[in-house]
């Protein structure tokens, strides 16, 4: 892994930590009023919005599109939805597992069940963000006319 990619991954992870706090807090709030998987999806969307803004301003600042913010936002949302598949899919699998049946009465069980999916989603989202959403644009050399 190149040093610049490693540094981006560290920044990506710091932004992810901020989004994780928002994700967990939103999940905790919405799980009191919504079915768990729906609460998980709402919390995920709030975390995605946080991620996009923070990645534009911090992680991929030099690669963020200054011209086409809407296009970039839609691309980021699409990439995040791809990352949502392992994130929410693993969460769904865990809350329907025999393990969860034994521990679901613990107040933190719905939040602990989020962690494996978040890790899988983070890896997916980093790869898509680096190589698709915030892909480094080639520098076009300007040659003077001969």
mmCIF file of N, CA and C in Angstrom:
data_model
loop_
_atom_site.group_PDB
_atom_site.id
_atom_site.type_symbol
_atom_site.label_atom_id
_atom_site.label_comp_id
_atom_site.label_asym_id
_atom_site.label_seq_id
_atom_site.Cartn_x
_atom_site.Cartn_y
_atom_site.Cartn_z
ATOM 1 N N UNK A 1 0.853 -1.174 0.000
ATOM 2 C CA UNK A 1 0.000 0.000 0.000
ATOM 3 C C UNK A 1 0.902 1.241 0.000
ATOM 4 N N UNK A 2 0.614 2.159 -0.907
ATOM 5 C CA UNK A 2 1.380 3.408 -0.970
ATOM 6 C C UNK A 2 1.116 4.246 0.281
ATOM 7 N N UNK A 3 2.112 5.065 0.624
ATOM 8 C CA UNK A 3 1.993 5.912 1.813
ATOM 9 C C UNK A 3 0.779 6.838 1.713
ATOM 10 N N UNK A 4 0.560 7.417 0.525
ATOM 11 C CA UNK A 4 -0.577 8.330 0.369
ATOM 12 C C UNK A 4 -1.902 7.595 0.546
ATOM 13 N N UNK A 5 -1.974 6.350 0.082
ATOM 14 C CA UNK A 5 -3.191 5.560 0.262
ATOM 15 C C UNK A 5 -3.389 5.234 1.735
ATOM 16 N N UNK A 6 -2.291 4.916 2.430
ATOM 17 C CA UNK A 6 -2.369 4.624 3.859
ATOM 18 C C UNK A 6 -2.867 5.846 4.632
ATOM 19 N N UNK A 7 -2.326 7.024 4.312
ATOM 20 C CA UNK A 7 -2.755 8.257 4.978
ATOM 21 C C UNK A 7 -4.240 8.525 4.693
ATOM 22 N N UNK A 8 -4.656 8.317 3.437
ATOM 23 C CA UNK A 8 -6.078 8.486 3.110
ATOM 24 C C UNK A 8 -6.932 7.510 3.900
ATOM 25 N N UNK A 9 -6.456 6.281 4.054
ATOM 26 C CA UNK A 9 -7.227 5.296 4.815
ATOM 27 C C UNK A 9 -7.344 5.717 6.279
ATOM 28 N N UNK A 10 -6.279 6.283 6.842
ATOM 29 C CA UNK A 10 -6.340 6.781 8.231
ATOM 30 C C UNK A 10 -7.358 7.915 8.332
ATOM 31 N N UNK A 11 -7.293 8.877 7.401
ATOM 32 C CA UNK A 11 -8.272 9.973 7.392
ATOM 33 C C UNK A 11 -9.680 9.428 7.197
ATOM 34 N N UNK A 12 -9.825 8.477 6.265
ATOM 35 C CA UNK A 12 -11.112 7.846 5.998
ATOM 36 C C UNK A 12 -11.647 7.212 7.282
ATOM 37 N N UNK A 13 -10.754 6.570 8.029
ATOM 38 C CA UNK A 13 -11.160 5.909 9.276
ATOM 39 C C UNK A 13 -11.553 6.923 10.345
ATOM 40 N N UNK A 14 -10.852 8.057 10.413
ATOM 41 C CA UNK A 14 -11.231 9.100 11.381
ATOM 42 C C UNK A 14 -12.616 9.665 11.067
ATOM 43 N N UNK A 15 -12.855 9.928 9.783
ATOM 44 C CA UNK A 15 -14.193 10.380 9.380
ATOM 45 C C UNK A 15 -15.204 9.274 9.699
ATOM 46 N N UNK A 16 -14.808 8.040 9.446
ATOM 47 C CA UNK A 16 -15.679 6.917 9.752
ATOM 48 C C UNK A 16 -16.027 6.835 11.229
ATOM 49 N N UNK A 17 -15.074 7.187 12.079
ATOM 50 C CA UNK A 17 -15.329 7.186 13.522
ATOM 51 C C UNK A 17 -16.391 8.225 13.885
ATOM 52 N N UNK A 18 -16.287 9.399 13.288
ATOM 53 C CA UNK A 18 -17.304 10.439 13.510
ATOM 54 C C UNK A 18 -18.663 9.945 13.030
ATOM 55 N N UNK A 19 -18.676 9.376 11.850
ATOM 56 C CA UNK A 19 -19.936 8.858 11.302
ATOM 57 C C UNK A 19 -20.464 7.696 12.126
ATOM 58 N N UNK A 20 -19.557 6.891 12.664
ATOM 59 C CA UNK A 20 -19.955 5.772 13.521
ATOM 60 C C UNK A 20 -20.713 6.288 14.742
ATOM 61 N N UNK A 21 -20.212 7.351 15.352
ATOM 62 C CA UNK A 21 -20.883 7.931 16.526
ATOM 63 C C UNK A 21 -22.283 8.407 16.131
ATOM 64 N N UNK A 22 -22.371 9.081 14.997
ATOM 65 C CA UNK A 22 -23.683 9.537 14.509
ATOM 66 C C UNK A 22 -24.576 8.346 14.198
ATOM 67 N N UNK A 23 -24.011 7.344 13.550
ATOM 68 C CA UNK A 23 -24.740 6.122 13.188
ATOM 69 C C UNK A 23 -25.308 5.435 14.433
ATOM 70 N N UNK A 24 -24.457 5.231 15.433
ATOM 71 C CA UNK A 24 -24.884 4.542 16.660
ATOM 72 C C UNK A 24 -25.922 5.366 17.416
ATOM 73 N N UNK A 25 -25.688 6.666 17.520
ATOM 74 C CA UNK A 25 -26.643 7.518 18.229
ATOM 75 C C UNK A 25 -28.000 7.514 17.528
ATOM 76 N N UNK A 26 -27.977 7.657 16.190
ATOM 77 C CA UNK A 26 -29.235 7.645 15.434
ATOM 78 C C UNK A 26 -29.925 6.290 15.565
ATOM 79 N N UNK A 27 -29.133 5.220 15.521
ATOM 80 C CA UNK A 27 -29.716 3.879 15.675
ATOM 81 C C UNK A 27 -30.366 3.740 17.046
ATOM 82 N N UNK A 28 -29.683 4.218 18.053
ATOM 83 C CA UNK A 28 -30.220 4.137 19.405
ATOM 84 C C UNK A 28 -31.532 4.914 19.507
ATOM 85 N N UNK A 29 -31.574 6.116 18.944
ATOM 86 C CA UNK A 29 -32.782 6.940 19.001
ATOM 87 C C UNK A 29 -33.914 6.296 18.207
ATOM 88 N N UNK A 30 -33.651 5.973 16.930
ATOM 89 C CA UNK A 30 -34.717 5.469 16.060
ATOM 90 C C UNK A 30 -35.168 4.058 16.403
ATOM 91 N N UNK A 31 -34.301 3.266 17.066
ATOM 92 C CA UNK A 31 -34.702 1.890 17.411
ATOM 93 C C UNK A 31 -35.795 1.866 18.475
ATOM 94 N N UNK A 32 -36.032 2.995 19.134
ATOM 95 C CA UNK A 32 -37.118 3.071 20.109
ATOM 96 C C UNK A 32 -38.479 3.232 19.438
ATOM 97 N N UNK A 33 -38.495 3.678 18.175
ATOM 98 C CA UNK A 33 -39.767 3.953 17.500
ATOM 99 C C UNK A 33 -39.978 3.176 16.201
ATOM 100 N N UNK A 34 -38.899 2.635 15.643
ATOM 101 C CA UNK A 34 -38.998 1.953 14.352
ATOM 102 C C UNK A 34 -38.540 0.504 14.476
ATOM 103 N N UNK A 35 -38.971 -0.360 13.555
ATOM 104 C CA UNK A 35 -38.410 -1.713 13.529
ATOM 105 C C UNK A 35 -36.883 -1.621 13.349
ATOM 106 N N UNK A 36 -36.145 -2.583 13.900
ATOM 107 C CA UNK A 36 -34.693 -2.496 13.940
ATOM 108 C C UNK A 36 -34.044 -2.281 12.573
ATOM 109 N N UNK A 37 -34.437 -3.040 11.573
ATOM 110 C CA UNK A 37 -33.787 -2.917 10.267
ATOM 111 C C UNK A 37 -34.091 -1.556 9.633
ATOM 112 N N UNK A 38 -35.301 -1.035 9.812
ATOM 113 C CA UNK A 38 -35.629 0.297 9.293
ATOM 114 C C UNK A 38 -34.846 1.374 10.056
ATOM 115 N N UNK A 39 -34.750 1.240 11.359
ATOM 116 C CA UNK A 39 -33.948 2.176 12.156
ATOM 117 C C UNK A 39 -32.494 2.129 11.706
ATOM 118 N N UNK A 40 -32.012 0.933 11.367
ATOM 119 C CA UNK A 40 -30.641 0.765 10.893
ATOM 120 C C UNK A 40 -30.434 1.506 9.574
ATOM 121 N N UNK A 41 -31.405 1.416 8.688
ATOM 122 C CA UNK A 41 -31.310 2.081 7.385
ATOM 123 C C UNK A 41 -31.328 3.606 7.542
ATOM 124 N N UNK A 42 -32.183 4.134 8.403
ATOM 125 C CA UNK A 42 -32.253 5.586 8.630
ATOM 126 C C UNK A 42 -30.934 6.088 9.222
ATOM 127 N N UNK A 43 -30.412 5.371 10.199
ATOM 128 C CA UNK A 43 -29.134 5.754 10.806
ATOM 129 C C UNK A 43 -28.017 5.719 9.765
ATOM 130 N N UNK A 44 -28.060 4.734 8.894
ATOM 131 C CA UNK A 44 -27.061 4.610 7.829
ATOM 132 C C UNK A 44 -27.089 5.827 6.904
ATOM 133 N N UNK A 45 -28.265 6.264 6.516
ATOM 134 C CA UNK A 45 -28.389 7.416 5.621
ATOM 135 C C UNK A 45 -27.804 8.670 6.279
ATOM 136 N N UNK A 46 -28.078 8.886 7.552
ATOM 137 C CA UNK A 46 -27.509 10.040 8.258
ATOM 138 C C UNK A 46 -25.980 9.955 8.310
ATOM 139 N N UNK A 47 -25.462 8.760 8.513
ATOM 140 C CA UNK A 47 -24.010 8.574 8.528
ATOM 141 C C UNK A 47 -23.413 8.827 7.145
ATOM 142 N N UNK A 48 -24.110 8.415 6.092
ATOM 143 C CA UNK A 48 -23.635 8.640 4.722
ATOM 144 C C UNK A 48 -23.527 10.132 4.420
ATOM 145 N N UNK A 49 -24.517 10.894 4.800
ATOM 146 C CA UNK A 49 -24.469 12.343 4.574
ATOM 147 C C UNK A 49 -23.286 12.973 5.296
ATOM 148 N N UNK A 50 -23.057 12.556 6.518
ATOM 149 C CA UNK A 50 -21.910 13.037 7.281
ATOM 150 C C UNK A 50 -20.613 12.662 6.574
ATOM 151 N N UNK A 51 -20.545 11.409 6.123
ATOM 152 C CA UNK A 51 -19.348 10.929 5.418
ATOM 153 C C UNK A 51 -19.040 11.770 4.189
ATOM 154 N N UNK A 52 -20.027 12.008 3.364
ATOM 155 C CA UNK A 52 -19.778 12.724 2.117
ATOM 156 C C UNK A 52 -19.223 14.122 2.396
ATOM 157 N N UNK A 53 -19.854 14.840 3.301
ATOM 158 C CA UNK A 53 -19.406 16.195 3.617
ATOM 159 C C UNK A 53 -17.977 16.166 4.170
ATOM 160 N N UNK A 54 -17.715 15.275 5.105
ATOM 161 C CA UNK A 54 -16.385 15.213 5.718
ATOM 162 C C UNK A 54 -15.312 14.740 4.738
ATOM 163 N N UNK A 55 -15.657 13.798 3.877
ATOM 164 C CA UNK A 55 -14.669 13.338 2.894
ATOM 165 C C UNK A 55 -14.352 14.427 1.872
ATOM 166 N N UNK A 56 -15.332 15.221 1.491
ATOM 167 C CA UNK A 56 -15.095 16.350 0.570
ATOM 168 C C UNK A 56 -14.160 17.371 1.204
ATOM 169 N N UNK A 57 -14.381 17.633 2.486
ATOM 170 C CA UNK A 57 -13.632 18.693 3.152
ATOM 171 C C UNK A 57 -12.297 18.233 3.738
ATOM 172 N N UNK A 58 -12.116 16.910 3.908
ATOM 173 C CA UNK A 58 -10.941 16.436 4.637
ATOM 174 C C UNK A 58 -10.207 15.300 3.918
ATOM 175 N N UNK A 59 -10.803 14.155 3.811
ATOM 176 C CA UNK A 59 -10.106 12.966 3.316
ATOM 177 C C UNK A 59 -9.646 13.099 1.871
ATOM 178 N N UNK A 60 -10.580 13.472 0.993
ATOM 179 C CA UNK A 60 -10.283 13.537 -0.440
ATOM 180 C C UNK A 60 -10.396 14.975 -0.945
ATOM 181 N N UNK A 61 -10.012 15.927 -0.101
ATOM 182 C CA UNK A 61 -10.170 17.348 -0.417
ATOM 183 C C UNK A 61 -9.549 17.713 -1.763
ATOM 184 N N UNK A 62 -8.379 17.189 -2.047
ATOM 185 C CA UNK A 62 -7.707 17.565 -3.301
ATOM 186 C C UNK A 62 -8.327 16.902 -4.524
ATOM 187 N N UNK A 63 -9.137 15.872 -4.316
ATOM 188 C CA UNK A 63 -9.756 15.165 -5.442
ATOM 189 C C UNK A 63 -11.240 15.457 -5.589
ATOM 190 N N UNK A 64 -11.815 16.159 -4.624
ATOM 191 C CA UNK A 64 -13.246 16.449 -4.675
ATOM 192 C C UNK A 64 -13.546 17.353 -5.868
ATOM 193 N N UNK A 65 -14.631 17.058 -6.530
ATOM 194 C CA UNK A 65 -15.027 17.843 -7.691
ATOM 195 C C UNK A 65 -15.596 19.181 -7.230
ATOM 196 N N UNK A 66 -15.028 20.257 -7.747
ATOM 197 C CA UNK A 66 -15.528 21.583 -7.384
ATOM 198 C C UNK A 66 -16.638 22.029 -8.331
ATOM 199 N N UNK A 67 -16.715 21.406 -9.470
ATOM 200 C CA UNK A 67 -17.684 21.789 -10.494
ATOM 201 C C UNK A 67 -19.002 21.027 -10.341
ATOM 202 N N UNK A 68 -18.916 19.759 -10.091
ATOM 203 C CA UNK A 68 -20.093 18.893 -10.175
ATOM 204 C C UNK A 68 -20.410 18.254 -8.820
ATOM 205 N N UNK A 69 -20.752 19.059 -7.849
ATOM 206 C CA UNK A 69 -21.031 18.545 -6.505
ATOM 207 C C UNK A 69 -22.227 17.596 -6.498
ATOM 208 N N UNK A 70 -23.268 17.930 -7.262
ATOM 209 C CA UNK A 70 -24.443 17.060 -7.289
ATOM 210 C C UNK A 70 -24.088 15.693 -7.877
ATOM 211 N N UNK A 71 -23.343 15.694 -8.966
ATOM 212 C CA UNK A 71 -22.924 14.422 -9.574
ATOM 213 C C UNK A 71 -22.077 13.620 -8.593
ATOM 214 N N UNK A 72 -21.158 14.295 -7.912
ATOM 215 C CA UNK A 72 -20.312 13.621 -6.936
ATOM 216 C C UNK A 72 -21.150 13.072 -5.775
ATOM 217 N N UNK A 73 -22.124 13.850 -5.317
ATOM 218 C CA UNK A 73 -22.985 13.404 -4.223
ATOM 219 C C UNK A 73 -23.779 12.170 -4.627
ATOM 220 N N UNK A 74 -24.279 12.159 -5.852
ATOM 221 C CA UNK A 74 -25.044 10.999 -6.328
ATOM 222 C C UNK A 74 -24.129 9.787 -6.462
ATOM 223 N N UNK A 75 -22.917 10.001 -6.966
ATOM 224 C CA UNK A 75 -21.955 8.904 -7.079
ATOM 225 C C UNK A 75 -21.592 8.375 -5.694
ATOM 226 N N UNK A 76 -21.384 9.287 -4.741
ATOM 227 C CA UNK A 76 -21.067 8.874 -3.372
ATOM 228 C C UNK A 76 -22.225 8.104 -2.756
ATOM 229 N N UNK A 77 -23.444 8.580 -2.968
ATOM 230 C CA UNK A 77 -24.617 7.880 -2.458
ATOM 231 C C UNK A 77 -24.709 6.485 -3.065
ATOM 232 N N UNK A 78 -24.460 6.380 -4.363
ATOM 233 C CA UNK A 78 -24.493 5.069 -5.030
ATOM 234 C C UNK A 78 -23.450 4.140 -4.429
ATOM 235 N N UNK A 79 -22.230 4.652 -4.253
ATOM 236 C CA UNK A 79 -21.165 3.842 -3.643
ATOM 237 C C UNK A 79 -21.553 3.438 -2.221
ATOM 238 N N UNK A 80 -22.163 4.355 -1.495
ATOM 239 C CA UNK A 80 -22.580 4.059 -0.123
ATOM 240 C C UNK A 80 -23.678 3.012 -0.083
ATOM 241 N N UNK A 81 -24.561 3.050 -1.064
ATOM 242 C CA UNK A 81 -25.606 2.018 -1.127
ATOM 243 C C UNK A 81 -25.001 0.647 -1.400
ATOM 244 N N UNK A 82 -23.956 0.611 -2.217
ATOM 245 C CA UNK A 82 -23.242 -0.654 -2.431
ATOM 246 C C UNK A 82 -22.620 -1.101 -1.110
ATOM 247 N N UNK A 83 -22.017 -0.157 -0.368
ATOM 248 C CA UNK A 83 -21.455 -0.470 0.942
ATOM 249 C C UNK A 83 -22.505 -0.825 1.974
ATOM 250 N N UNK A 84 -23.725 -0.381 1.737
ATOM 251 C CA UNK A 84 -24.827 -0.688 2.654
ATOM 252 C C UNK A 84 -25.214 -2.165 2.575
ATOM 253 N N UNK A 85 -24.957 -2.793 1.434
ATOM 254 C CA UNK A 85 -25.333 -4.203 1.272
ATOM 255 C C UNK A 85 -24.652 -5.077 2.325
ATOM 256 N N UNK A 86 -23.305 -5.037 2.437
ATOM 257 C CA UNK A 86 -22.728 -5.850 3.520
ATOM 258 C C UNK A 86 -23.048 -5.287 4.905
ATOM 259 N N UNK A 87 -23.148 -3.968 5.026
ATOM 260 C CA UNK A 87 -23.403 -3.348 6.316
ATOM 261 C C UNK A 87 -24.754 -3.799 6.894
ATOM 262 N N UNK A 88 -25.810 -3.520 6.180
ATOM 263 C CA UNK A 88 -27.146 -3.868 6.673
ATOM 264 C C UNK A 88 -27.414 -5.370 6.524
ATOM 265 N N UNK A 89 -26.836 -5.978 5.492
ATOM 266 C CA UNK A 89 -27.018 -7.429 5.308
ATOM 267 C C UNK A 89 -26.468 -8.227 6.470
ATOM 268 N N UNK A 90 -25.266 -7.885 6.902
ATOM 269 C CA UNK A 90 -24.672 -8.580 8.055
ATOM 270 C C UNK A 90 -25.472 -8.275 9.313
ATOM 271 N N UNK A 91 -25.932 -7.024 9.447
ATOM 272 C CA UNK A 91 -26.763 -6.672 10.604
ATOM 273 C C UNK A 91 -28.044 -7.516 10.621
ATOM 274 N N UNK A 92 -28.694 -7.611 9.468
ATOM 275 C CA UNK A 92 -29.922 -8.415 9.382
ATOM 276 C C UNK A 92 -29.632 -9.860 9.774
ATOM 277 N N UNK A 93 -28.534 -10.412 9.261
ATOM 278 C CA UNK A 93 -28.163 -11.799 9.558
ATOM 279 C C UNK A 93 -27.948 -11.987 11.062
ATOM 280 N N UNK A 94 -27.254 -11.023 11.693
ATOM 281 C CA UNK A 94 -26.975 -11.143 13.131
ATOM 282 C C UNK A 94 -28.252 -11.054 13.952
ATOM 283 N N UNK A 95 -29.130 -10.070 13.652
ATOM 284 C CA UNK A 95 -30.341 -9.924 14.493
ATOM 285 C C UNK A 95 -31.339 -11.054 14.267
ATOM 286 N N UNK A 96 -31.129 -11.868 13.245
ATOM 287 C CA UNK A 96 -31.970 -13.039 13.019
ATOM 288 C C UNK A 96 -31.247 -14.335 13.379
ATOM 289 N N UNK A 97 -30.093 -14.227 14.023
ATOM 290 C CA UNK A 97 -29.303 -15.409 14.367
ATOM 291 C C UNK A 97 -29.692 -15.957 15.733
ATOM 292 N N UNK A 98 -29.283 -17.189 15.988
ATOM 293 C CA UNK A 98 -29.516 -17.799 17.300
ATOM 294 C C UNK A 98 -28.774 -17.038 18.397
ATOM 295 N N UNK A 99 -27.586 -16.517 18.068
ATOM 296 C CA UNK A 99 -26.827 -15.743 19.049
ATOM 297 C C UNK A 99 -27.649 -14.554 19.533
ATOM 298 N N UNK A 100 -28.235 -13.830 18.600
ATOM 299 C CA UNK A 100 -28.975 -12.623 18.947
ATOM 300 C C UNK A 100 -30.208 -12.965 19.785
ATOM 301 N N UNK A 101 -30.843 -14.056 19.485
ATOM 302 C CA UNK A 101 -32.022 -14.476 20.250
ATOM 303 C C UNK A 101 -31.661 -14.602 21.732
ATOM 304 N N UNK A 102 -30.446 -15.093 22.004
ATOM 305 C CA UNK A 102 -30.008 -15.264 23.394
ATOM 306 C C UNK A 102 -29.647 -13.954 24.082
ATOM 307 N N UNK A 103 -29.272 -12.934 23.302
ATOM 308 C CA UNK A 103 -28.781 -11.687 23.889
ATOM 309 C C UNK A 103 -29.619 -10.453 23.558
ATOM 310 N N UNK A 104 -30.712 -10.613 22.848
ATOM 311 C CA UNK A 104 -31.476 -9.447 22.391
ATOM 312 C C UNK A 104 -32.042 -8.599 23.523
ATOM 313 N N UNK A 105 -32.189 -9.155 24.703
ATOM 314 C CA UNK A 105 -32.732 -8.377 25.813
ATOM 315 C C UNK A 105 -31.703 -7.415 26.414
ATOM 316 N N UNK A 106 -30.432 -7.584 26.070
ATOM 317 C CA UNK A 106 -29.404 -6.645 26.530
ATOM 318 C C UNK A 106 -29.608 -5.316 25.809
ATOM 319 N N UNK A 107 -29.536 -4.224 26.526
ATOM 320 C CA UNK A 107 -29.835 -2.924 25.916
ATOM 321 C C UNK A 107 -28.854 -2.559 24.805
ATOM 322 N N UNK A 108 -27.632 -3.031 24.866
ATOM 323 C CA UNK A 108 -26.645 -2.695 23.839
ATOM 324 C C UNK A 108 -26.607 -3.693 22.683
ATOM 325 N N UNK A 109 -27.371 -4.757 22.754
ATOM 326 C CA UNK A 109 -27.327 -5.791 21.714
ATOM 327 C C UNK A 109 -27.561 -5.245 20.304
ATOM 328 N N UNK A 110 -28.570 -4.376 20.077
ATOM 329 C CA UNK A 110 -28.754 -3.862 18.708
ATOM 330 C C UNK A 110 -27.573 -3.030 18.219
ATOM 331 N N UNK A 111 -26.870 -2.386 19.154
ATOM 332 C CA UNK A 111 -25.727 -1.552 18.775
ATOM 333 C C UNK A 111 -24.478 -2.397 18.535
ATOM 334 N N UNK A 112 -24.254 -3.387 19.374
ATOM 335 C CA UNK A 112 -23.110 -4.286 19.198
ATOM 336 C C UNK A 112 -23.241 -5.043 17.885
ATOM 337 N N UNK A 113 -24.459 -5.401 17.523
ATOM 338 C CA UNK A 113 -24.700 -6.140 16.286
ATOM 339 C C UNK A 113 -24.340 -5.329 15.040
ATOM 340 N N UNK A 114 -24.187 -4.021 15.175
ATOM 341 C CA UNK A 114 -23.840 -3.157 14.042
ATOM 342 C C UNK A 114 -22.375 -3.293 13.628
ATOM 343 N N UNK A 115 -21.494 -3.633 14.554
ATOM 344 C CA UNK A 115 -20.047 -3.530 14.348
ATOM 345 C C UNK A 115 -19.518 -4.370 13.175
ATOM 346 N N UNK A 116 -19.826 -5.667 13.060
ATOM 347 C CA UNK A 116 -19.263 -6.425 11.929
ATOM 348 C C UNK A 116 -19.678 -5.864 10.561
ATOM 349 N N UNK A 117 -20.907 -5.431 10.424
ATOM 350 C CA UNK A 117 -21.371 -4.860 9.162
ATOM 351 C C UNK A 117 -20.695 -3.537 8.843
ATOM 352 N N UNK A 118 -20.468 -2.743 9.871
ATOM 353 C CA UNK A 118 -19.794 -1.457 9.676
ATOM 354 C C UNK A 118 -18.370 -1.678 9.169
ATOM 355 N N UNK A 119 -17.674 -2.657 9.723
ATOM 356 C CA UNK A 119 -16.307 -2.952 9.282
ATOM 357 C C UNK A 119 -16.310 -3.388 7.808
ATOM 358 N N UNK A 120 -17.203 -4.289 7.450
ATOM 359 C CA UNK A 120 -17.286 -4.735 6.049
ATOM 360 C C UNK A 120 -17.666 -3.579 5.127
ATOM 361 N N UNK A 121 -18.592 -2.757 5.558
ATOM 362 C CA UNK A 121 -19.003 -1.600 4.769
ATOM 363 C C UNK A 121 -17.892 -0.570 4.629
ATOM 364 N N UNK A 122 -17.073 -0.391 5.675
ATOM 365 C CA UNK A 122 -15.982 0.579 5.624
ATOM 366 C C UNK A 122 -14.970 0.186 4.551
ATOM 367 N N UNK A 123 -14.623 -1.060 4.494
ATOM 368 C CA UNK A 123 -13.654 -1.513 3.489
ATOM 369 C C UNK A 123 -14.218 -1.305 2.092
ATOM 370 N N UNK A 124 -15.457 -1.690 1.889
ATOM 371 C CA UNK A 124 -16.112 -1.506 0.590
ATOM 372 C C UNK A 124 -16.162 -0.031 0.218
ATOM 373 N N UNK A 125 -16.568 0.814 1.160
ATOM 374 C CA UNK A 125 -16.703 2.248 0.892
ATOM 375 C C UNK A 125 -15.368 2.926 0.630
ATOM 376 N N UNK A 126 -14.305 2.506 1.312
ATOM 377 C CA UNK A 126 -12.998 3.117 1.063
ATOM 378 C C UNK A 126 -12.542 2.840 -0.365
ATOM 379 N N UNK A 127 -12.648 1.594 -0.777
ATOM 380 C CA UNK A 127 -12.222 1.231 -2.139
ATOM 381 C C UNK A 127 -13.040 2.005 -3.171
ATOM 382 N N UNK A 128 -14.355 2.053 -3.012
ATOM 383 C CA UNK A 128 -15.203 2.778 -3.971
ATOM 384 C C UNK A 128 -14.951 4.287 -3.931
ATOM 385 N N UNK A 129 -14.721 4.838 -2.747
ATOM 386 C CA UNK A 129 -14.469 6.278 -2.642
ATOM 387 C C UNK A 129 -13.141 6.663 -3.290
ATOM 388 N N UNK A 130 -12.111 5.889 -3.000
ATOM 389 C CA UNK A 130 -10.779 6.220 -3.520
ATOM 390 C C UNK A 130 -10.696 6.041 -5.032
ATOM 391 N N UNK A 131 -11.256 4.955 -5.535
ATOM 392 C CA UNK A 131 -11.044 4.616 -6.945
ATOM 393 C C UNK A 131 -12.210 4.964 -7.864
ATOM 394 N N UNK A 132 -13.305 5.485 -7.296
ATOM 395 C CA UNK A 132 -14.433 5.837 -8.147
ATOM 396 C C UNK A 132 -14.951 7.238 -7.842
ATOM 397 N N UNK A 133 -15.428 7.464 -6.621
ATOM 398 C CA UNK A 133 -16.074 8.732 -6.291
ATOM 399 C C UNK A 133 -15.078 9.897 -6.332
ATOM 400 N N UNK A 134 -13.973 9.752 -5.621
ATOM 401 C CA UNK A 134 -12.982 10.816 -5.530
ATOM 402 C C UNK A 134 -11.719 10.437 -6.309
ATOM 403 N N UNK A 135 -11.903 9.751 -7.407
ATOM 404 C CA UNK A 135 -10.790 9.282 -8.226
ATOM 405 C C UNK A 135 -9.920 10.472 -8.639
ATOM 406 N N UNK A 136 -8.632 10.288 -8.457
ATOM 407 C CA UNK A 136 -7.695 11.344 -8.831
ATOM 408 C C UNK A 136 -7.767 11.559 -10.334
ATOM 409 N N UNK A 137 -8.007 12.801 -10.705
ATOM 410 C CA UNK A 137 -8.126 13.133 -12.123
ATOM 411 C C UNK A 137 -6.730 13.321 -12.713
ATOM 412 N N UNK A 138 -6.505 12.776 -13.912
ATOM 413 C CA UNK A 138 -5.187 12.947 -14.526
ATOM 414 C C UNK A 138 -4.924 14.419 -14.843
ATOM 415 N N UNK A 139 -3.687 14.798 -14.686
ATOM 416 C CA UNK A 139 -3.285 16.177 -14.986
ATOM 417 C C UNK A 139 -3.063 16.274 -16.496
ATOM 418 N N UNK A 140 -3.728 17.225 -17.104
ATOM 419 C CA UNK A 140 -3.599 17.425 -18.535
ATOM 420 C C UNK A 140 -2.528 18.477 -18.775
ATOM 421 N N UNK A 141 -1.484 18.055 -19.466
ATOM 422 C CA UNK A 141 -0.385 18.976 -19.756
ATOM 423 C C UNK A 141 -0.768 19.875 -20.921
ATOM 424 N N UNK A 142 -0.464 21.137 -20.786
ATOM 425 C CA UNK A 142 -0.737 22.097 -21.847
ATOM 426 C C UNK A 142 0.560 22.321 -22.614
ATOM 427 N N UNK A 143 0.548 22.022 -23.892
ATOM 428 C CA UNK A 143 1.723 22.202 -24.723
ATOM 429 C C UNK A 143 1.539 23.456 -25.576
ATOM 430 N N UNK A 144 2.524 24.311 -25.553
ATOM 431 C CA UNK A 144 2.431 25.516 -26.382
ATOM 432 C C UNK A 144 2.492 25.115 -27.856
ATOM 433 N N UNK A 145 1.803 25.878 -28.667
ATOM 434 C CA UNK A 145 1.834 25.599 -30.100
ATOM 435 C C UNK A 145 3.249 25.819 -30.631
ATOM 436 N N UNK A 146 3.616 24.992 -31.602
ATOM 437 C CA UNK A 146 4.952 25.081 -32.196
ATOM 438 C C UNK A 146 4.957 26.048 -33.327
#
